[in-house]
PDB file of C-alpha atoms and ligand atoms in Angstrom:
ATOM      1  CA  UNK A   1      18.709  -3.962 -20.315  1.00 65.00           C
ATOM      2  CA  UNK A   2      20.828  -1.971 -17.847  1.00 73.00           C
ATOM      3  CA  UNK A   3      18.809  -0.359 -15.084  1.00 93.00           C
ATOM      4  CA  UNK A   4      19.735   3.177 -14.144  1.00 84.00           C
ATOM      5  CA  UNK A   5      20.523   2.088 -10.643  1.00 91.00           C
ATOM      6  CA  UNK A   6      22.297  -1.115 -11.772  1.00 93.00           C
ATOM      7  CA  UNK A   7      19.673  -3.397 -10.284  1.00 97.00           C
ATOM      8  CA  UNK A   8      19.078  -6.884 -11.680  1.00 97.00           C
ATOM      9  CA  UNK A   9      15.658  -7.215 -13.423  1.00 97.00           C
ATOM     10  CA  UNK A  10      14.299  -9.183 -10.426  1.00 97.00           C
ATOM     11  CA  UNK A  11      15.792  -6.941  -7.777  1.00 98.00           C
ATOM     12  CA  UNK A  12      13.588  -4.564  -5.790  1.00 98.00           C
ATOM     13  CA  UNK A  13      14.820  -1.398  -4.203  1.00 98.00           C
ATOM     14  CA  UNK A  14      15.954  -1.458  -0.581  1.00 98.00           C
ATOM     15  CA  UNK A  15      12.987  -1.329   1.812  1.00 98.00           C
ATOM     16  CA  UNK A  16      12.986   0.235   5.255  1.00 98.00           C
ATOM     17  CA  UNK A  17      10.264   0.871   7.837  1.00 98.00           C
ATOM     18  CA  UNK A  18      10.403   3.527  10.520  1.00 97.00           C
ATOM     19  CA  UNK A  19       7.642   2.890  13.086  1.00 97.00           C
ATOM     20  CA  UNK A  20       6.016   5.436  15.389  1.00 96.00           C
ATOM     21  CA  UNK A  21       6.634   8.393  13.019  1.00 97.00           C
ATOM     22  CA  UNK A  22       3.254   9.989  13.987  1.00 97.00           C
ATOM     23  CA  UNK A  23       3.017   9.594  17.754  1.00 95.00           C
ATOM     24  CA  UNK A  24      -0.715  10.481  18.009  1.00 97.00           C
ATOM     25  CA  UNK A  25      -1.653   7.707  15.576  1.00 98.00           C
ATOM     26  CA  UNK A  26      -2.397   4.258  16.932  1.00 97.00           C
ATOM     27  CA  UNK A  27       0.022   2.796  14.405  1.00 98.00           C
ATOM     28  CA  UNK A  28       2.331   4.629  12.011  1.00 98.00           C
ATOM     29  CA  UNK A  29       5.101   3.709   9.636  1.00 98.00           C
ATOM     30  CA  UNK A  30       7.331   5.649   7.263  1.00 98.00           C
ATOM     31  CA  UNK A  31       8.096   3.209   4.470  1.00 98.00           C
ATOM     32  CA  UNK A  32      10.973   3.787   2.094  1.00 98.00           C
ATOM     33  CA  UNK A  33      11.349   1.766  -1.109  1.00 98.00           C
ATOM     34  CA  UNK A  34      14.488   3.349  -2.514  1.00 98.00           C
ATOM     35  CA  UNK A  35      13.655   7.048  -2.940  1.00 98.00           C
ATOM     36  CA  UNK A  36       9.930   6.539  -2.668  1.00 98.00           C
ATOM     37  CA  UNK A  37       8.773   7.418   0.837  1.00 98.00           C
ATOM     38  CA  UNK A  38       5.232   7.271   2.248  1.00 99.00           C
ATOM     39  CA  UNK A  39       3.875   8.008   5.696  1.00 98.00           C
ATOM     40  CA  UNK A  40       1.188   5.459   6.596  1.00 98.00           C
ATOM     41  CA  UNK A  41      -0.802   6.307   9.764  1.00 98.00           C
ATOM     42  CA  UNK A  42      -3.760   4.559  11.334  1.00 98.00           C
ATOM     43  CA  UNK A  43      -6.405   5.782  13.727  1.00 98.00           C
ATOM     44  CA  UNK A  44      -9.329   3.755  15.001  1.00 97.00           C
ATOM     45  CA  UNK A  45     -12.714   5.284  15.770  1.00 96.00           C
ATOM     46  CA  UNK A  46     -15.352   3.683  17.913  1.00 94.00           C
ATOM     47  CA  UNK A  47     -18.093   3.872  15.333  1.00 93.00           C
ATOM     48  CA  UNK A  48     -19.092   2.570  11.884  1.00 90.00           C
ATOM     49  CA  UNK A  49     -20.377   4.364   8.760  1.00 89.00           C
ATOM     50  CA  UNK A  50     -24.112   5.107   8.660  1.00 92.00           C
ATOM     51  CA  UNK A  51     -24.788   2.744   5.780  1.00 92.00           C
ATOM     52  CA  UNK A  52     -23.540  -0.161   7.931  1.00 91.00           C
ATOM     53  CA  UNK A  53     -25.902   0.734  10.718  1.00 89.00           C
ATOM     54  CA  UNK A  54     -28.782   1.253   8.331  1.00 91.00           C
ATOM     55  CA  UNK A  55     -28.208  -2.113   6.665  1.00 92.00           C
ATOM     56  CA  UNK A  56     -27.576  -3.756  10.077  1.00 90.00           C
ATOM     57  CA  UNK A  57     -24.173  -5.050   8.926  1.00 89.00           C
ATOM     58  CA  UNK A  58     -22.211  -6.335  11.880  1.00 91.00           C
ATOM     59  CA  UNK A  59     -18.489  -5.868  12.466  1.00 93.00           C
ATOM     60  CA  UNK A  60     -16.326  -2.877  11.635  1.00 96.00           C
ATOM     61  CA  UNK A  61     -15.052  -1.030   8.574  1.00 97.00           C
ATOM     62  CA  UNK A  62     -11.765   0.159   7.154  1.00 98.00           C
ATOM     63  CA  UNK A  63     -11.280   3.126   4.861  1.00 97.00           C
ATOM     64  CA  UNK A  64      -8.148   4.693   3.345  1.00 98.00           C
ATOM     65  CA  UNK A  65      -7.031   8.073   2.092  1.00 97.00           C
ATOM     66  CA  UNK A  66      -4.000   8.753  -0.149  1.00 98.00           C
ATOM     67  CA  UNK A  67      -2.378  11.938  -1.171  1.00 96.00           C
ATOM     68  CA  UNK A  68       0.899  13.251  -2.484  1.00 97.00           C
ATOM     69  CA  UNK A  69       2.319  16.069  -0.440  1.00 98.00           C
ATOM     70  CA  UNK A  70       2.957  19.205  -2.597  1.00 97.00           C
ATOM     71  CA  UNK A  71       6.736  18.800  -2.252  1.00 98.00           C
ATOM     72  CA  UNK A  72       6.802  15.025  -2.912  1.00 98.00           C
ATOM     73  CA  UNK A  73       7.133  15.496  -6.676  1.00 97.00           C
ATOM     74  CA  UNK A  74       9.747  17.165  -8.921  1.00 95.00           C
ATOM     75  CA  UNK A  75       7.465  20.098  -9.567  1.00 97.00           C
ATOM     76  CA  UNK A  76       5.038  21.275  -6.874  1.00 97.00           C
ATOM     77  CA  UNK A  77       1.788  19.336  -6.865  1.00 95.00           C
ATOM     78  CA  UNK A  78      -1.054  21.582  -5.564  1.00 93.00           C
ATOM     79  CA  UNK A  79      -3.080  20.067  -2.755  1.00 92.00           C
ATOM     80  CA  UNK A  80      -6.495  18.681  -3.780  1.00 88.00           C
ATOM     81  CA  UNK A  81      -8.149  21.061  -1.329  1.00 86.00           C
ATOM     82  CA  UNK A  82      -6.817  24.100  -3.157  1.00 89.00           C
ATOM     83  CA  UNK A  83      -8.300  22.759  -6.362  1.00 86.00           C
ATOM     84  CA  UNK A  84     -11.557  21.994  -4.629  1.00 86.00           C
ATOM     85  CA  UNK A  85     -11.804  18.378  -5.771  1.00 87.00           C
ATOM     86  CA  UNK A  86     -10.118  15.042  -5.249  1.00 87.00           C
ATOM     87  CA  UNK A  87      -7.859  14.059  -8.139  1.00 90.00           C
ATOM     88  CA  UNK A  88      -9.043  10.919 -10.030  1.00 93.00           C
ATOM     89  CA  UNK A  89      -5.720   9.184  -9.572  1.00 95.00           C
ATOM     90  CA  UNK A  90      -5.789   9.725  -5.772  1.00 95.00           C
ATOM     91  CA  UNK A  91      -9.296   8.443  -5.540  1.00 95.00           C
ATOM     92  CA  UNK A  92      -8.403   5.297  -7.534  1.00 97.00           C
ATOM     93  CA  UNK A  93      -5.390   4.694  -5.349  1.00 98.00           C
ATOM     94  CA  UNK A  94      -7.146   5.189  -2.056  1.00 97.00           C
ATOM     95  CA  UNK A  95      -9.804   2.709  -3.036  1.00 98.00           C
ATOM     96  CA  UNK A  96      -7.129   0.209  -3.949  1.00 98.00           C
ATOM     97  CA  UNK A  97      -5.428   0.733  -0.523  1.00 98.00           C
ATOM     98  CA  UNK A  98      -8.799   0.262   1.243  1.00 98.00           C
ATOM     99  CA  UNK A  99      -9.598  -2.994  -0.623  1.00 98.00           C
ATOM    100  CA  UNK A 100      -6.080  -4.271   0.060  1.00 98.00           C
ATOM    101  CA  UNK A 101      -6.308  -3.614   3.756  1.00 98.00           C
ATOM    102  CA  UNK A 102      -9.791  -5.079   4.082  1.00 97.00           C
ATOM    103  CA  UNK A 103      -8.294  -8.334   2.829  1.00 97.00           C
ATOM    104  CA  UNK A 104      -5.901  -8.192   5.799  1.00 98.00           C
ATOM    105  CA  UNK A 105      -8.332  -7.308   8.555  1.00 98.00           C
ATOM    106  CA  UNK A 106     -11.091  -9.495  10.084  1.00 98.00           C
ATOM    107  CA  UNK A 107     -13.804  -6.867  10.204  1.00 97.00           C
ATOM    108  CA  UNK A 108     -16.067  -9.118  12.286  1.00 96.00           C
ATOM    109  CA  UNK A 109     -13.427  -9.439  14.993  1.00 97.00           C
ATOM    110  CA  UNK A 110     -12.726  -5.724  14.849  1.00 97.00           C
ATOM    111  CA  UNK A 111     -16.197  -5.032  16.171  1.00 95.00           C
ATOM    112  CA  UNK A 112     -18.099  -1.782  15.616  1.00 95.00           C
ATOM    113  CA  UNK A 113     -15.083   0.369  14.854  1.00 97.00           C
ATOM    114  CA  UNK A 114     -13.635   2.144  11.823  1.00 97.00           C
ATOM    115  CA  UNK A 115      -9.969   1.906  10.930  1.00 98.00           C
ATOM    116  CA  UNK A 116      -8.756   5.006   9.097  1.00 98.00           C
ATOM    117  CA  UNK A 117      -5.615   4.535   7.053  1.00 98.00           C
ATOM    118  CA  UNK A 118      -3.922   7.744   5.880  1.00 98.00           C
ATOM    119  CA  UNK A 119      -1.169   7.471   3.353  1.00 98.00           C
ATOM    120  CA  UNK A 120       0.754  10.620   2.476  1.00 98.00           C
ATOM    121  CA  UNK A 121       3.573  10.510  -0.025  1.00 98.00           C
ATOM    122  CA  UNK A 122       6.645  12.369   1.228  1.00 98.00           C
ATOM    123  CA  UNK A 123       8.822  11.592  -1.791  1.00 98.00           C
ATOM    124  CA  UNK A 124       7.599  10.103  -5.058  1.00 98.00           C
ATOM    125  CA  UNK A 125       9.897   8.062  -7.218  1.00 98.00           C
ATOM    126  CA  UNK A 126       7.506   5.452  -8.733  1.00 98.00           C
ATOM    127  CA  UNK A 127       5.531   2.806  -6.862  1.00 98.00           C
ATOM    128  CA  UNK A 128       3.901   5.076  -4.317  1.00 98.00           C
ATOM    129  CA  UNK A 129       0.619   3.133  -4.267  1.00 98.00           C
ATOM    130  CA  UNK A 130       2.398  -0.155  -3.709  1.00 98.00           C
ATOM    131  CA  UNK A 131       4.669   1.267  -1.024  1.00 99.00           C
ATOM    132  CA  UNK A 132       1.537   2.771   0.639  1.00 99.00           C
ATOM    133  CA  UNK A 133      -0.060  -0.678   0.801  1.00 99.00           C
ATOM    134  CA  UNK A 134       3.036  -2.382   2.201  1.00 99.00           C
ATOM    135  CA  UNK A 135       3.502   0.349   4.846  1.00 98.00           C
ATOM    136  CA  UNK A 136      -0.261   0.435   5.653  1.00 98.00           C
ATOM    137  CA  UNK A 137      -0.362  -3.299   6.384  1.00 98.00           C
ATOM    138  CA  UNK A 138       2.277  -2.816   9.025  1.00 98.00           C
ATOM    139  CA  UNK A 139       0.613   0.331  10.464  1.00 98.00           C
ATOM    140  CA  UNK A 140      -2.807  -1.389  10.651  1.00 98.00           C
ATOM    141  CA  UNK A 141      -1.219  -4.408  12.386  1.00 98.00           C
ATOM    142  CA  UNK A 142       0.591  -2.179  14.939  1.00 98.00           C
ATOM    143  CA  UNK A 143      -2.642  -0.181  15.567  1.00 98.00           C
ATOM    144  CA  UNK A 144      -4.652  -3.382  16.093  1.00 98.00           C
ATOM    145  CA  UNK A 145      -2.027  -4.785  18.429  1.00 97.00           C
ATOM    146  CA  UNK A 146      -2.442  -1.636  20.457  1.00 96.00           C
ATOM    147  CA  UNK A 147      -6.189  -2.290  20.725  1.00 95.00           C
ATOM    148  CA  UNK A 148      -5.422  -5.690  22.148  1.00 96.00           C
ATOM    149  CA  UNK A 149      -2.711  -4.371  24.508  1.00 95.00           C
ATOM    150  CA  UNK A 150      -5.173  -1.777  25.762  1.00 95.00           C
ATOM    151  CA  UNK A 151      -7.620  -4.672  26.344  1.00 95.00           C
ATOM    152  CA  UNK A 152     -10.230  -3.112  24.102  1.00 93.00           C
ATOM    153  CA  UNK A 153     -10.172  -6.296  21.997  1.00 95.00           C
ATOM    154  CA  UNK A 154      -9.490  -9.876  23.120  1.00 94.00           C
ATOM    155  CA  UNK A 155      -8.022 -11.094  19.862  1.00 96.00           C
ATOM    156  CA  UNK A 156      -5.940  -9.530  17.092  1.00 97.00           C
ATOM    157  CA  UNK A 157      -8.334  -8.776  14.186  1.00 98.00           C
ATOM    158  CA  UNK A 158      -5.654  -9.400  11.559  1.00 98.00           C
ATOM    159  CA  UNK A 159      -5.928 -12.301   9.098  1.00 98.00           C
ATOM    160  CA  UNK A 160      -2.682 -11.764   7.249  1.00 98.00           C
ATOM    161  CA  UNK A 161      -0.016  -9.297   6.203  1.00 98.00           C
ATOM    162  CA  UNK A 162      -0.366  -7.774   2.799  1.00 98.00           C
ATOM    163  CA  UNK A 163       2.329  -6.300   0.571  1.00 98.00           C
ATOM    164  CA  UNK A 164       2.433  -4.827  -2.930  1.00 98.00           C
ATOM    165  CA  UNK A 165       4.970  -4.157  -5.610  1.00 98.00           C
ATOM    166  CA  UNK A 166       5.084  -2.940  -9.207  1.00 98.00           C
ATOM    167  CA  UNK A 167       6.413  -4.769 -12.242  1.00 98.00           C
ATOM    168  CA  UNK A 168       6.848  -3.318 -15.721  1.00 97.00           C
ATOM    169  CA  UNK A 169       8.166  -4.148 -19.137  1.00 96.00           C
ATOM    170  CA  UNK A 170      10.895  -2.035 -20.807  1.00 95.00           C
ATOM    171  CA  UNK A 171      12.369  -3.149 -24.158  1.00 93.00           C
ATOM    172  CA  UNK A 172      10.577  -6.459 -23.744  1.00 93.00           C
ATOM    173  CA  UNK A 173      12.263  -7.207 -20.414  1.00 95.00           C
ATOM    174  CA  UNK A 174      10.136  -7.581 -17.245  1.00 96.00           C
ATOM    175  CA  UNK A 175      11.569  -5.533 -14.400  1.00 97.00           C
ATOM    176  CA  UNK A 176      10.625  -5.540 -10.738  1.00 98.00           C
ATOM    177  CA  UNK A 177       9.797  -2.400  -8.698  1.00 98.00           C
ATOM    178  CA  UNK A 178      10.080   0.422 -11.220  1.00 98.00           C
ATOM    179  CA  UNK A 179      11.360   3.804 -10.220  1.00 97.00           C
ATOM    180  CA  UNK A 180       9.926   6.977 -11.792  1.00 97.00           C
ATOM    181  CA  UNK A 181      12.399   7.068 -14.740  1.00 96.00           C
ATOM    182  CA  UNK A 182      11.684   3.435 -15.482  1.00 96.00           C
ATOM    183  CA  UNK A 183       7.921   3.912 -14.995  1.00 96.00           C
ATOM    184  CA  UNK A 184       8.030   6.603 -17.670  1.00 94.00           C
ATOM    185  CA  UNK A 185       9.800   4.310 -20.108  1.00 94.00           C
ATOM    186  CA  UNK A 186       7.666   1.185 -19.434  1.00 95.00           C
ATOM    187  CA  UNK A 187       5.264  -0.106 -22.005  1.00 96.00           C
ATOM    188  CA  UNK A 188       3.445  -2.262 -19.431  1.00 96.00           C
ATOM    189  CA  UNK A 189       2.795  -1.319 -15.857  1.00 96.00           C
ATOM    190  CA  UNK A 190       1.472  -3.888 -13.391  1.00 98.00           C
ATOM    191  CA  UNK A 191       0.787  -3.459  -9.645  1.00 98.00           C
ATOM    192  CA  UNK A 192       0.420  -6.609  -7.603  1.00 98.00           C
ATOM    193  CA  UNK A 193      -1.008  -6.986  -4.127  1.00 98.00           C
ATOM    194  CA  UNK A 194      -0.751 -10.297  -2.227  1.00 98.00           C
ATOM    195  CA  UNK A 195      -0.945 -11.827   1.252  1.00 98.00           C
ATOM    196  CA  UNK A 196       1.715 -13.640   3.242  1.00 97.00           C
ATOM    197  CA  UNK A 197       0.189 -16.954   2.062  1.00 97.00           C
ATOM    198  CA  UNK A 198       0.909 -15.853  -1.511  1.00 96.00           C
ATOM    199  CA  UNK A 199      -2.809 -15.355  -2.308  1.00 97.00           C
ATOM    200  CA  UNK A 200      -3.436 -12.518  -4.710  1.00 98.00           C
ATOM    201  CA  UNK A 201      -5.589  -9.591  -3.561  1.00 98.00           C
ATOM    202  CA  UNK A 202      -5.484  -7.386  -6.638  1.00 98.00           C
ATOM    203  CA  UNK A 203      -3.721  -7.053  -9.989  1.00 98.00           C
ATOM    204  CA  UNK A 204      -3.748  -3.713 -11.751  1.00 97.00           C
ATOM    205  CA  UNK A 205      -2.050  -4.139 -15.124  1.00 96.00           C
ATOM    206  CA  UNK A 206      -2.162  -2.202 -18.322  1.00 96.00           C
ATOM    207  CA  UNK A 207      -0.247  -1.722 -21.515  1.00 95.00           C
ATOM    208  CA  UNK A 208       0.657   1.934 -22.051  1.00 89.00           C
ATOM    209  CA  UNK A 209       0.161   2.407 -25.808  1.00 88.00           C
ATOM    210  CA  UNK A 210       1.355  -1.209 -26.083  1.00 93.00           C
ATOM    211  CA  UNK A 211       0.172  -4.756 -25.535  1.00 95.00           C
ATOM    212  CA  UNK A 212       1.578  -7.691 -23.595  1.00 96.00           C
ATOM    213  CA  UNK A 213       1.480 -11.466 -24.081  1.00 96.00           C
ATOM    214  CA  UNK A 214       0.170 -14.151 -21.803  1.00 96.00           C
ATOM    215  CA  UNK A 215       3.765 -15.286 -21.271  1.00 96.00           C
ATOM    216  CA  UNK A 216       4.850 -11.763 -20.239  1.00 96.00           C
ATOM    217  CA  UNK A 217       1.961 -11.599 -17.789  1.00 97.00           C
ATOM    218  CA  UNK A 218       3.048 -14.816 -16.141  1.00 97.00           C
ATOM    219  CA  UNK A 219       6.610 -13.582 -16.004  1.00 97.00           C
ATOM    220  CA  UNK A 220       5.490 -10.300 -14.354  1.00 97.00           C
ATOM    221  CA  UNK A 221       3.365 -12.229 -11.888  1.00 97.00           C
ATOM    222  CA  UNK A 222       6.219 -14.437 -10.784  1.00 97.00           C
ATOM    223  CA  UNK A 223       8.628 -11.476 -10.500  1.00 98.00           C
ATOM    224  CA  UNK A 224       6.048  -9.599  -8.427  1.00 98.00           C
ATOM    225  CA  UNK A 225       5.244 -12.500  -6.204  1.00 97.00           C
ATOM    226  CA  UNK A 226       8.915 -12.983  -5.459  1.00 97.00           C
ATOM    227  CA  UNK A 227       9.225  -9.333  -4.545  1.00 98.00           C
ATOM    228  CA  UNK A 228       6.236  -9.614  -2.262  1.00 98.00           C
ATOM    229  CA  UNK A 229       7.699 -12.616  -0.421  1.00 98.00           C
ATOM    230  CA  UNK A 230      10.757 -10.410   0.412  1.00 98.00           C
ATOM    231  CA  UNK A 231       8.613  -7.492   1.519  1.00 98.00           C
ATOM    232  CA  UNK A 232       6.595  -9.663   3.860  1.00 98.00           C
ATOM    233  CA  UNK A 233       9.736 -11.029   5.382  1.00 98.00           C
ATOM    234  CA  UNK A 234      10.832  -7.447   6.023  1.00 98.00           C
ATOM    235  CA  UNK A 235       7.491  -6.608   7.597  1.00 98.00           C
ATOM    236  CA  UNK A 236       7.739  -9.715   9.812  1.00 97.00           C
ATOM    237  CA  UNK A 237      11.208  -8.683  10.985  1.00 97.00           C
ATOM    238  CA  UNK A 238       9.832  -5.287  12.037  1.00 97.00           C
ATOM    239  CA  UNK A 239       6.907  -6.915  13.902  1.00 96.00           C
ATOM    240  CA  UNK A 240       9.220  -9.342  15.664  1.00 93.00           C
ATOM    241  CA  UNK A 241      11.435  -6.451  16.761  1.00 88.00           C
ATOM    242  CA  UNK A 242       8.383  -4.519  17.940  1.00 81.00           C
ATOM    243  CA  UNK A 243       8.137  -7.387  20.450  1.00 61.00           C
ATOM    244  CA  UNK A 244       4.710  -8.683  19.720  1.00 50.00           C
ATOM    245  CA  UNK A 245       3.384 -12.041  18.588  1.00 44.00           C
ATOM    246  CA  UNK A 246       3.573 -12.775  14.883  1.00 43.00           C
ATOM    247  CA  UNK A 247       0.303 -12.476  12.967  1.00 46.00           C
TER     248      UNK A 247
HETATM  249  N1  LIG B 301       4.023  11.290 -10.459  1.00 71.72           N
HETATM  250  C1  LIG B 301       4.203  12.605 -10.251  1.00 71.72           C
HETATM  251  N2  LIG B 301       3.118  13.426 -10.152  1.00 71.72           N
HETATM  252  C2  LIG B 301       1.827  12.932 -10.286  1.00 71.72           C
HETATM  253  C3  LIG B 301       1.666  11.600 -10.462  1.00 71.72           C
HETATM  254  C4  LIG B 301       2.785  10.751 -10.567  1.00 71.72           C
HETATM  255  O1  LIG B 301       5.332  13.070 -10.132  1.00 71.72           O
HETATM  256  O2  LIG B 301       0.863  13.729 -10.186  1.00 71.72           O
HETATM  257  C5  LIG B 301       5.215  10.400 -10.562  1.00 71.72           C
HETATM  258  C6  LIG B 301       5.600   9.865  -9.188  1.00 71.72           C
HETATM  259  O3  LIG B 301       7.027   9.686  -9.062  1.00 71.72           O
HETATM  260  C7  LIG B 301       4.944   8.511  -9.186  1.00 71.72           C
HETATM  261  C8  LIG B 301       5.188   8.087 -10.598  1.00 71.72           C
HETATM  262  O4  LIG B 301       4.944   9.268 -11.377  1.00 71.72           O
HETATM  263  O5  LIG B 301       5.489   7.673  -8.223  1.00 71.72           O
HETATM  264  C9  LIG B 301       4.284   7.018 -11.115  1.00 71.72           C
HETATM  265  O6  LIG B 301       2.915   7.338 -10.969  1.00 71.72           O
HETATM  266  P1  LIG B 301       1.797   6.300 -11.033  1.00 71.72           P
HETATM  267  O7  LIG B 301       0.491   7.013 -11.326  1.00 71.72           O
HETATM  268  O8  LIG B 301       2.169   5.139 -11.938  1.00 71.72           O
HETATM  269  O9  LIG B 301       1.656   5.740  -9.547  1.00 71.72           O
HETATM  270  P2  LIG B 301       2.661   4.996  -8.558  1.00 71.72           P
HETATM  271  O10 LIG B 301       3.669   4.243  -9.421  1.00 71.72           O
HETATM  272  O11 LIG B 301       3.307   6.070  -7.720  1.00 71.72           O
HETATM  273  O12 LIG B 301       1.808   4.085  -7.697  1.00 71.72           O
END
């Protein structure tokens, strides 16, 4: 199986992070995974949702929003607002991002605050949800560091870094980090989210008009986990350069 961009089956696309892309946000990162580019920006509000107050749940909350900018796709994608409703895919993805980030944040330590994570796809070429998670983990960490630097919090409310990657099967071969052309051809599509300790946060996997074996699942998991180790290393390098203590 020759990949269109000549990558080895276990080779992910080059990843890059550009921090501070949105200066008014407490933490922001433009993540690139090959041609997929997503802006991840974090703002922190000094309040919690009403349901938390009503149920007297202590600590803070984190919520995420995801959207594809109209010019991120090959043909223009109308904004949800112009259609008057949130697209089902976007809503599924933003809930995935929220769950993934809540695995990274210590909500008790965060105190009565809400972390808003906004992920906007600038350029879509497959793997936008996984890139959004990897970028968001960095943006959330940077935003929380800022809270500590501003002495609004004594301790960093971050438990771990989180990263995500896709794996798919084409012609019975498991491939890491599918681009759009590969995604279209894949018979199995699996998105994996894991922490820096290697613990899994979520697995979204499905056969597209096809099935997959137990053995293929294990193969996809190991490819994905290898990819995530590399992404976490890249996140750590950015955090080390940003001059703050490692998480
Ligand atoms: N895509 C698109 N328009 C859409 C949805 C998806 O062009 O409305 C493309 C885009 O390149 C995306 C890819 O299809 O990255 C795969 O979409 P999928 O729903 O699998 O999510 P993703 O892989 O981006 O997380």
